[in-house]
CSV table of C-alpha atoms and ligand atoms in Angstrom, one decimal:
chain,number,residue,atom,x,y,z
A,58,MET,CA,35.6,236.8,273.3
A,59,LYS,CA,36.6,240.4,272.6
A,60,ARG,CA,38.2,240.9,269.2
A,61,ILE,CA,41.4,242.7,269.9
A,62,HIS,CA,42.5,243.8,266.4
A,63,PHE,CA,39.7,246.5,265.9
A,64,ALA,CA,40.2,250.0,267.1
A,65,SER,CA,37.5,252.6,267.8
A,66,GLU,CA,37.7,254.0,264.2
A,67,HIS,CA,36.8,250.5,262.8
A,68,GLU,CA,33.8,250.3,265.2
A,69,SER,CA,32.6,253.8,264.3
A,70,PHE,CA,32.9,252.9,260.6
A,71,ARG,CA,31.0,249.7,261.3
A,72,ASN,CA,28.1,251.6,262.8
A,73,VAL,CA,27.9,254.0,259.9
A,74,PHE,CA,28.1,251.2,257.3
A,75,ARG,CA,25.5,249.1,259.2
A,76,GLU,CA,23.1,252.1,259.3
A,77,TYR,CA,23.7,252.6,255.5
A,78,LEU,CA,22.9,249.0,254.8
A,79,GLN,CA,19.7,249.1,256.8
A,80,ARG,CA,18.6,252.2,255.0
A,81,GLU,CA,19.8,251.6,251.4
A,82,VAL,CA,20.1,247.9,250.9
A,83,VAL,CA,17.9,245.8,253.2
A,84,PRO,CA,14.6,247.3,251.9
A,85,HIS,CA,15.6,246.2,248.4
A,86,THR,CA,17.2,242.7,248.9
A,87,GLU,CA,14.1,240.7,248.0
A,88,ALA,CA,13.2,242.8,244.9
A,89,TRP,CA,16.8,242.5,243.7
A,90,GLU,CA,16.6,238.8,244.2
A,91,ARG,CA,13.4,238.6,242.2
A,92,ALA,CA,15.0,240.7,239.4
A,93,GLY,CA,18.1,238.5,239.5
A,94,ILE,CA,20.4,241.6,239.5
A,95,VAL,CA,21.3,244.6,241.6
A,96,PRO,CA,20.6,247.9,239.8
A,97,ARG,CA,23.7,249.9,238.8
A,98,SER,CA,22.3,252.8,240.9
A,99,ALA,CA,23.1,250.7,244.0
A,100,TRP,CA,26.8,250.5,243.1
A,101,ARG,CA,26.8,254.2,242.3
A,102,ASN,CA,25.1,254.9,245.6
A,103,ALA,CA,27.7,252.8,247.5
A,104,GLY,CA,30.5,254.6,245.8
A,105,GLN,CA,29.1,258.0,246.5
A,106,ALA,CA,28.7,257.1,250.1
A,107,GLY,CA,32.4,256.2,250.2
A,108,PHE,CA,32.1,252.5,250.6
A,109,LEU,CA,33.9,251.3,247.5
A,110,ALA,CA,37.7,250.7,247.5
A,111,MET,CA,38.2,253.3,250.2
A,112,TRP,CA,41.8,252.4,250.5
A,113,ALA,CA,42.6,253.9,247.1
A,114,ASP,CA,44.9,256.9,247.1
A,115,GLU,CA,43.3,260.3,247.5
A,116,GLU,CA,44.2,261.1,243.9
A,117,TYR,CA,41.7,258.5,242.8
A,118,GLY,CA,39.0,259.4,245.2
A,119,GLY,CA,39.8,257.1,248.2
A,120,THR,CA,41.1,257.8,251.7
A,121,GLY,CA,44.5,256.4,251.1
A,122,ILE,CA,44.2,254.4,254.3
A,123,ARG,CA,45.4,250.9,253.6
A,124,ASP,CA,44.0,248.9,256.4
A,125,PHE,CA,42.2,245.6,255.6
A,126,ARG,CA,40.2,245.8,258.8
A,127,PHE,CA,37.9,248.2,257.0
A,128,ASP,CA,37.5,245.7,254.2
A,129,GLN,CA,36.7,243.1,256.8
A,130,VAL,CA,34.0,245.3,258.4
A,131,VAL,CA,32.4,245.7,255.0
A,132,ALA,CA,32.5,241.9,254.4
A,133,GLU,CA,31.1,241.2,257.8
A,134,GLU,CA,28.2,243.6,257.7
A,135,LEU,CA,27.1,242.5,254.2
A,136,SER,CA,27.3,238.9,255.5
A,137,ALA,CA,25.3,239.7,258.6
A,138,ILE,CA,22.4,240.8,256.3
A,139,SER,CA,23.0,237.9,253.8
A,140,GLU,CA,23.3,240.3,250.9
A,141,GLY,CA,24.2,238.1,248.0
A,142,GLY,CA,24.1,240.6,245.1
A,143,LEU,CA,25.7,243.9,246.1
A,144,VAL,CA,29.0,242.2,246.8
A,145,LEU,CA,31.0,245.3,247.4
A,146,PRO,CA,34.1,243.2,248.4
A,147,LEU,CA,34.3,241.8,244.9
A,148,GLN,CA,34.9,245.3,243.6
A,149,SER,CA,36.9,246.8,246.5
A,150,SER,CA,39.0,243.9,247.9
A,151,ILE,CA,39.3,241.6,244.9
A,152,VAL,CA,39.2,243.4,241.5
A,153,ALA,CA,40.2,247.0,242.1
A,154,PRO,CA,43.5,245.9,243.9
A,155,TYR,CA,44.7,244.6,240.5
A,156,LEU,CA,44.3,248.1,239.0
A,157,ASP,CA,46.1,249.6,242.0
A,158,ARG,CA,48.9,247.1,242.1
A,159,PHE,CA,49.7,246.7,238.4
A,160,GLY,CA,48.1,249.7,236.7
A,161,THR,CA,49.9,252.8,235.5
A,162,ARG,CA,48.9,256.2,236.8
A,163,GLU,CA,47.0,256.8,233.6
A,164,GLN,CA,45.2,253.4,234.0
A,165,LYS,CA,44.3,254.2,237.6
A,166,LYS,CA,42.8,257.5,236.6
A,167,ARG,CA,40.7,255.8,233.9
A,168,TRP,CA,39.5,252.8,235.8
A,169,LEU,CA,40.3,252.9,239.5
A,170,ALA,CA,38.8,256.4,240.1
A,171,PRO,CA,35.4,255.4,238.6
A,172,ALA,CA,35.5,252.1,240.5
A,173,VAL,CA,35.9,254.2,243.7
A,174,SER,CA,33.1,256.6,242.8
A,175,GLY,CA,30.8,253.7,241.8
A,176,GLU,CA,30.6,255.0,238.2
A,177,ALA,CA,32.2,251.8,237.0
A,178,VAL,CA,31.4,248.2,238.1
A,179,LEU,CA,34.3,245.9,237.9
A,180,ALA,CA,34.7,242.2,237.1
A,181,ILE,CA,37.5,239.7,236.7
A,182,ALA,CA,37.3,236.9,234.2
A,183,MET,CA,39.6,233.9,234.7
A,184,THR,CA,37.3,230.9,234.5
A,185,GLU,CA,36.4,229.3,231.2
A,186,PRO,CA,33.9,226.6,230.3
A,187,GLY,CA,36.8,224.1,230.0
A,188,ALA,CA,39.2,225.5,232.7
A,189,GLY,CA,38.4,226.6,236.3
A,190,SER,CA,40.7,225.1,238.9
A,191,ASP,CA,43.3,224.4,236.2
A,192,LEU,CA,43.8,228.0,235.0
A,193,ALA,CA,46.8,226.9,232.9
A,194,GLY,CA,44.3,225.1,230.7
A,195,MET,CA,42.6,228.3,229.6
A,196,THR,CA,42.2,228.8,225.9
A,197,THR,CA,41.4,232.5,225.6
A,198,ARG,CA,44.3,234.0,223.6
A,199,ALA,CA,45.6,237.5,223.0
A,200,LEU,CA,47.8,238.0,219.9
A,201,ASP,CA,50.3,240.8,219.9
A,202,GLN,CA,49.8,243.1,216.9
A,203,GLY,CA,52.3,245.7,217.8
A,204,ASP,CA,50.2,248.7,218.7
A,205,HIS,CA,47.3,246.6,219.9
A,206,TRP,CA,46.3,243.0,220.9
A,207,VAL,CA,43.5,240.8,219.5
A,208,LEU,CA,41.6,238.9,222.1
A,209,ASN,CA,39.6,235.7,221.4
A,210,GLY,CA,37.9,233.4,223.8
A,211,THR,CA,35.0,232.6,226.2
A,212,LYS,CA,34.8,233.1,230.0
A,213,THR,CA,32.1,231.8,232.2
A,214,PHE,CA,30.7,232.2,235.7
A,215,ILE,CA,31.8,235.8,235.8
A,216,SER,CA,30.4,237.8,238.7
A,217,ASN,CA,29.1,241.2,237.7
A,218,GLY,CA,29.2,239.8,234.2
A,219,ILE,CA,26.1,241.8,233.2
A,220,ASN,CA,26.6,245.0,235.1
A,221,GLY,CA,30.4,245.1,234.6
A,222,ASP,CA,31.8,248.1,232.8
A,223,VAL,CA,35.4,247.1,233.2
A,224,VAL,CA,36.5,243.4,233.0
A,225,ILE,CA,40.0,242.3,233.7
A,226,VAL,CA,40.4,239.3,231.4
A,227,ALA,CA,43.1,236.7,231.7
A,228,ALA,CA,44.4,235.3,228.3
A,229,LYS,CA,47.4,233.3,227.0
A,230,THR,CA,49.9,235.6,225.3
A,231,ASP,CA,52.5,233.3,223.9
A,232,PRO,CA,51.5,230.4,221.6
A,233,SER,CA,54.8,228.6,222.5
A,234,ASP,CA,54.6,228.9,226.3
A,235,PRO,CA,51.2,228.0,228.0
A,236,ARG,CA,52.4,229.6,231.2
A,237,ARG,CA,52.5,233.0,229.7
A,238,ILE,CA,49.3,234.9,230.6
A,239,GLY,CA,48.4,238.5,230.3
A,240,LEU,CA,45.7,240.6,232.0
A,241,PHE,CA,43.7,242.8,229.6
A,242,ILE,CA,41.2,245.5,230.5
A,243,ILE,CA,38.1,245.1,228.4
A,244,GLU,CA,35.5,247.9,228.5
A,245,ALA,CA,31.8,247.7,227.8
A,246,GLY,CA,31.1,248.6,224.3
A,247,MET,CA,34.3,247.4,222.7
A,248,ALA,CA,33.6,245.8,219.4
A,249,GLY,CA,33.5,242.0,219.6
A,250,PHE,CA,32.9,241.9,223.4
A,251,GLU,CA,29.5,240.3,224.1
A,252,ARG,CA,27.7,239.1,227.2
A,253,GLY,CA,25.9,235.8,227.3
A,254,ARG,CA,22.8,235.0,229.4
A,255,LYS,CA,22.6,235.7,233.1
A,256,LEU,CA,23.2,232.3,234.7
A,257,ASP,CA,20.4,230.8,236.8
A,258,LYS,CA,22.0,230.0,240.2
A,259,LEU,CA,21.1,228.1,243.3
A,260,GLY,CA,22.1,231.0,245.6
A,261,HIS,CA,23.4,234.6,245.4
A,262,ARG,CA,20.4,235.0,243.2
A,263,SER,CA,20.7,238.8,242.8
A,264,GLN,CA,24.3,238.6,241.7
A,265,ASP,CA,24.6,238.8,237.9
A,266,THR,CA,26.8,235.9,236.9
A,267,ALA,CA,27.3,235.5,233.2
A,268,GLU,CA,29.2,234.2,230.3
A,269,LEU,CA,31.4,236.6,228.3
A,270,PHE,CA,32.5,236.2,224.7
A,271,PHE,CA,35.4,237.9,223.0
A,272,ARG,CA,35.6,237.7,219.2
A,273,ASP,CA,38.5,239.5,217.6
A,274,VAL,CA,38.4,242.2,220.3
A,275,LYS,CA,41.0,244.9,219.4
A,276,VAL,CA,42.6,245.8,222.7
A,277,PRO,CA,44.9,248.9,222.7
A,278,VAL,CA,48.2,248.5,224.4
A,279,SER,CA,47.0,251.1,226.9
A,280,ASN,CA,44.5,248.4,228.2
A,281,VAL,CA,47.2,245.9,229.0
A,282,LEU,CA,47.7,245.6,232.8
A,283,GLY,CA,51.3,245.2,233.7
A,284,ASP,CA,53.6,242.8,231.9
A,285,PRO,CA,51.5,240.7,229.4
A,286,ARG,CA,53.8,237.7,230.2
A,287,LYS,CA,53.5,237.8,234.0
A,288,GLY,CA,49.7,237.4,234.5
A,289,PHE,CA,50.1,234.1,236.2
A,290,SER,CA,52.3,235.5,239.0
A,291,TYR,CA,49.9,238.5,239.3
A,292,LEU,CA,47.0,236.1,239.7
A,293,MET,CA,48.9,234.1,242.3
A,294,GLU,CA,49.8,237.2,244.3
A,295,MET,CA,46.2,238.6,244.3
A,296,LEU,CA,44.5,235.3,245.1
A,297,ALA,CA,45.7,235.6,248.7
A,298,PRO,CA,43.7,238.7,249.5
A,299,GLU,CA,40.8,237.2,247.5
A,300,ARG,CA,40.9,234.2,249.8
A,301,LEU,CA,41.2,236.3,252.9
A,302,THR,CA,38.1,238.2,251.8
A,303,GLU,CA,36.3,234.9,251.4
A,304,ALA,CA,37.4,233.8,254.8
A,305,CYS,CA,36.1,237.1,256.3
A,306,ILE,CA,32.7,236.6,254.6
A,307,SER,CA,32.5,232.9,255.5
A,308,VAL,CA,33.1,233.2,259.2
A,309,ALA,CA,30.7,236.2,259.4
A,310,SER,CA,28.1,234.3,257.4
A,311,ALA,CA,28.4,231.3,259.8
A,312,ARG,CA,27.9,233.6,262.7
A,313,ALA,CA,24.8,235.2,261.1
A,314,ALA,CA,23.3,231.8,260.5
A,315,PHE,CA,24.1,230.8,264.1
A,316,ASP,CA,22.5,233.9,265.5
A,317,VAL,CA,19.2,233.5,263.7
A,318,THR,CA,19.1,229.8,264.6
A,319,LEU,CA,19.8,230.4,268.3
A,320,ILE,CA,16.8,232.7,268.5
A,321,TYR,CA,14.7,230.2,266.7
A,322,THR,CA,15.7,227.3,269.0
A,323,LYS,CA,14.6,229.3,272.0
A,324,ALA,CA,11.2,230.1,270.5
A,325,ARG,CA,10.2,226.9,268.8
A,326,ASN,CA,8.7,224.2,271.0
A,327,ALA,CA,8.5,220.5,270.6
A,328,PHE,CA,7.4,217.9,273.2
A,329,GLY,CA,6.5,220.8,275.6
A,330,GLN,CA,9.9,222.6,275.6
A,331,PRO,CA,12.0,224.8,273.4
A,332,ILE,CA,14.0,222.7,270.9
A,333,GLY,CA,17.2,224.3,272.0
A,334,ASP,CA,16.7,222.8,275.5
A,335,PHE,CA,17.2,219.3,274.3
A,336,GLN,CA,20.8,218.4,275.2
A,337,HIS,CA,21.5,217.1,271.7
A,338,ASN,CA,20.6,220.5,270.2
A,339,ARG,CA,22.3,222.4,272.9
A,340,PHE,CA,25.5,220.5,272.2
A,341,LYS,CA,25.1,221.2,268.5
A,342,LEU,CA,24.8,224.9,269.2
A,343,ALA,CA,27.8,224.7,271.6
A,344,ASP,CA,29.9,223.1,268.9
A,345,MET,CA,28.9,225.7,266.3
A,346,LYS,CA,29.6,228.6,268.6
A,347,THR,CA,33.0,227.2,269.6
A,348,GLU,CA,34.1,226.6,266.0
A,349,ILE,CA,32.9,230.0,264.8
A,350,ASP,CA,34.8,231.7,267.7
A,351,VAL,CA,38.0,229.8,267.1
A,352,GLY,CA,37.8,230.4,263.3
A,353,GLN,CA,37.3,234.1,263.9
A,354,VAL,CA,40.5,234.4,265.9
A,355,PHE,CA,42.4,232.8,263.0
A,356,VAL,CA,40.8,235.1,260.4
A,357,ASP,CA,41.5,238.2,262.5
A,358,ARG,CA,45.1,237.2,262.8
A,359,CYS,CA,45.3,236.7,259.0
A,360,VAL,CA,43.9,240.2,258.5
A,361,MET,CA,46.7,241.7,260.6
A,362,ASP,CA,49.3,239.5,258.8
A,363,PHE,CA,47.9,240.9,255.5
A,364,ASN,CA,48.2,244.4,256.8
A,365,ALA,CA,51.8,243.7,257.7
A,366,GLY,CA,52.5,242.2,254.3
A,367,GLU,CA,53.1,238.8,255.8
A,368,LEU,CA,50.0,236.7,254.7
A,369,THR,CA,51.3,233.8,252.7
A,370,ALA,CA,49.3,232.1,249.9
A,371,GLU,CA,49.3,228.9,252.1
A,372,ILE,CA,47.9,230.6,255.2
A,373,ALA,CA,45.3,232.4,253.0
A,374,ALA,CA,44.4,229.0,251.6
A,375,GLU,CA,44.1,227.5,255.2
A,376,ALA,CA,41.8,230.4,256.1
A,377,LYS,CA,39.6,229.9,253.0
A,378,LEU,CA,39.5,226.2,253.4
A,379,TRP,CA,38.6,226.2,257.1
A,380,THR,CA,36.1,229.0,257.1
A,381,THR,CA,34.1,227.9,254.0
A,382,GLU,CA,33.9,224.3,255.2
A,383,LEU,CA,32.9,225.7,258.6
A,384,LEU,CA,30.2,227.8,257.0
A,385,TRP,CA,28.8,224.8,255.2
A,386,ARG,CA,28.7,222.7,258.4
A,387,VAL,CA,27.0,225.5,260.3
A,388,VAL,CA,24.3,226.3,257.8
A,389,ASP,CA,23.5,222.7,257.3
A,390,GLN,CA,23.1,222.2,261.1
A,391,CYS,CA,21.1,225.4,261.3
A,392,VAL,CA,18.6,224.3,258.6
A,393,GLN,CA,18.2,221.0,260.5
A,394,LEU,CA,17.3,223.0,263.6
A,395,PHE,CA,14.8,225.0,261.7
A,396,GLY,CA,13.1,221.8,260.6
A,397,GLY,CA,10.8,222.2,257.6
A,398,TYR,CA,10.8,226.0,258.0
A,399,GLY,CA,14.5,225.9,257.1
A,400,TYR,CA,13.5,224.9,253.6
A,401,MET,CA,11.1,227.8,253.0
A,402,TRP,CA,12.4,231.0,251.4
A,403,GLU,CA,10.5,233.3,253.8
A,404,TYR,CA,13.0,232.2,256.5
A,405,PRO,CA,16.4,233.8,256.2
A,406,ILE,CA,18.3,230.6,257.0
A,407,THR,CA,17.1,229.2,253.6
A,408,ARG,CA,18.8,232.1,251.7
A,409,MET,CA,21.9,231.7,253.9
A,410,PHE,CA,22.0,228.0,253.1
A,411,ALA,CA,21.7,228.6,249.4
A,412,ASN,CA,24.3,231.4,249.4
A,413,ALA,CA,26.7,229.3,251.4
A,414,ARG,CA,27.2,226.4,249.0
A,415,VAL,CA,29.3,228.2,246.5
A,416,HIS,CA,32.0,229.4,248.9
A,417,ARG,CA,33.6,225.9,248.9
A,418,VAL,CA,33.9,226.2,245.1
A,419,TRP,CA,34.6,229.7,244.0
A,420,ALA,CA,37.9,231.6,244.5
A,421,GLY,CA,39.5,228.2,244.4
A,422,SER,CA,37.7,225.1,245.6
A,423,SER,CA,38.4,223.3,248.9
A,424,GLU,CA,40.4,220.7,247.0
A,425,ILE,CA,42.6,223.3,245.4
A,426,MET,CA,43.1,224.9,248.8
A,427,ARG,CA,44.3,221.5,250.1
A,428,GLU,CA,46.6,221.2,247.1
A,429,ILE,CA,48.2,224.6,247.9
A,430,ILE,CA,48.6,223.7,251.6
A,431,GLY,CA,49.7,220.1,250.9
A,432,ARG,CA,52.3,221.1,248.3
A,433,SER,CA,53.9,223.5,250.7
A,434,LEU,CA,54.6,220.6,253.1
A,435,GLY,CA,57.2,219.2,250.8
B,22,FAD,C1,28.5,231.9,241.4
B,22,FAD,C2,29.9,231.8,240.8
B,22,FAD,C3,30.6,233.0,240.6
B,22,FAD,C4,31.9,233.0,240.1
B,22,FAD,N1,32.6,234.1,239.8
B,22,FAD,C5,33.7,234.1,239.1
B,22,FAD,C6,34.4,235.3,238.7
B,22,FAD,O1,33.9,236.4,238.9
B,22,FAD,N2,35.5,235.2,237.9
B,22,FAD,C7,36.1,234.0,237.6
B,22,FAD,O2,37.1,234.0,236.9
B,22,FAD,N3,35.5,232.8,238.1
B,22,FAD,C8,34.4,232.8,238.8
B,22,FAD,N4,33.8,231.7,239.2
B,22,FAD,C9,34.4,230.4,238.9
B,22,FAD,C10,35.0,229.6,240.0
B,22,FAD,O3,36.1,230.3,240.5
B,22,FAD,C11,35.2,228.2,239.5
B,22,FAD,O4,33.9,227.6,239.4
B,22,FAD,C12,36.1,227.4,240.4
B,22,FAD,O5,37.4,227.9,240.4
B,22,FAD,C13,36.0,225.9,240.0
B,22,FAD,O6,36.3,225.7,238.7
B,22,FAD,P1,35.3,224.8,237.8
B,22,FAD,O7,33.9,225.3,238.1
B,22,FAD,O8,35.8,224.8,236.4
B,22,FAD,O9,35.4,223.4,238.4
B,22,FAD,P2,36.6,222.3,238.0
B,22,FAD,O10,37.9,222.9,238.0
B,22,FAD,O11,36.1,221.5,236.8
B,22,FAD,O12,36.5,221.3,239.3
B,22,FAD,C14,35.4,220.4,239.5
B,22,FAD,C15,35.7,219.6,240.7
B,22,FAD,O13,37.0,218.9,240.6
B,22,FAD,C16,37.8,219.3,241.7
B,22,FAD,N5,39.2,219.3,241.3
B,22,FAD,C17,39.8,220.1,240.3
B,22,FAD,N6,41.1,219.9,240.3
B,22,FAD,C18,41.4,219.1,241.3
B,22,FAD,C19,42.6,218.6,241.8
B,22,FAD,N7,43.8,218.9,241.3
B,22,FAD,N8,42.5,217.7,242.9
B,22,FAD,C20,41.3,217.4,243.4
B,22,FAD,N9,40.2,217.9,243.0
B,22,FAD,C21,40.2,218.7,241.9
B,22,FAD,C22,37.3,220.6,242.1
B,22,FAD,O14,37.7,220.9,243.4
B,22,FAD,C23,35.8,220.5,242.0
B,22,FAD,O15,35.3,219.8,243.1
B,22,FAD,C24,32.5,231.7,239.8
B,22,FAD,C25,31.8,230.5,240.0
B,22,FAD,C26,30.5,230.6,240.5
B,22,FAD,C27,29.8,229.3,240.8
């Protein structure tokens, strides 16, 4: 089915980006996985090539073109090569938009511009050892000291936790009101900010996920993002594009898994015929293809709704729920079709399987997506 929301400029961009990935990323994927981290030079390289937060205003180094279809292309092409470490959408479509939306001009010059050029790697820290889904349960606190704030707490599972130069940290700001949260921009090198170990994960093995510790970190007021009492509503607003990004990644990852599996089922023989010729397997492939195509149409529509400023939190949750569950069903079936080879790291489907599992958990679990959708039904 022809995708109708892309124009020629998106397809041209896709070709350029795809070529960039083949040249600058694919040759390094395995080495980065072995190292458990993507070198900072890869982020700089991507920024210099113009692939980070391209939507930012020209003043900050971007194109000023706000069209999520370009973000979608980036997410899709990275998913097509199963790149699990150089997660450009985390910087471009998830974290940098906070700086753009709530930052002052001065803050954008300091942190958005280097995020666009690739000089700065960004991270966002909401989750804590004792509070993930239930963000209101966070215990990280920031105390107002007049000309600065003092931040104390621990965050965990933070993507780009090791490489990150600029971390947006969510913290409670009013001891008498647990719903008052602020967002604080913490920079590498600030006294009292320490990184824990790089966490050993099932998938996305080249992404540096880490714990972060904040002990009496003195945060200047110039590092407070927006109103320090309104962080909750900021998070709620920005979680919709985060979930849309996840949906774009998930449906594209499902298609990538399907594509390699289709080729395999035509080449692998059992009982004297290609395994894809057995009706049972042909039906499985037909089901997967159908679900991916149907899911794609929904995601593409969400992208256009987002461009029009009409994507609601509930619809973004539907997109995330459906596509991440779809991805999981698809990769599991694909591994089955690969037989024992699907369990071996030298086959790409194994990496796809390992990377896929977290999508039903991070950026809000499937259960939380169902809560958001269910609550809206009254
Ligand atoms: C690799 C990785 C990278 C991550 N990157 C980041 C990052 O960059 N920044 C960041 O802030 N966080 C990050 N996270 C954290 C992620 O968003 C959380 O893990 C996720 O929100 C779930 O929180 P939790 O792990 O504390 O699980 P919990 O909240 O403890 O949930 C455990 C289980 O209980 C279920 N559950 C919870 N509440 C309900 C409910 N009301 N009804 C039904 N079921 C419920 C959940 O769905 C889940 O199945 C990352 C996580 C991983 C694994």
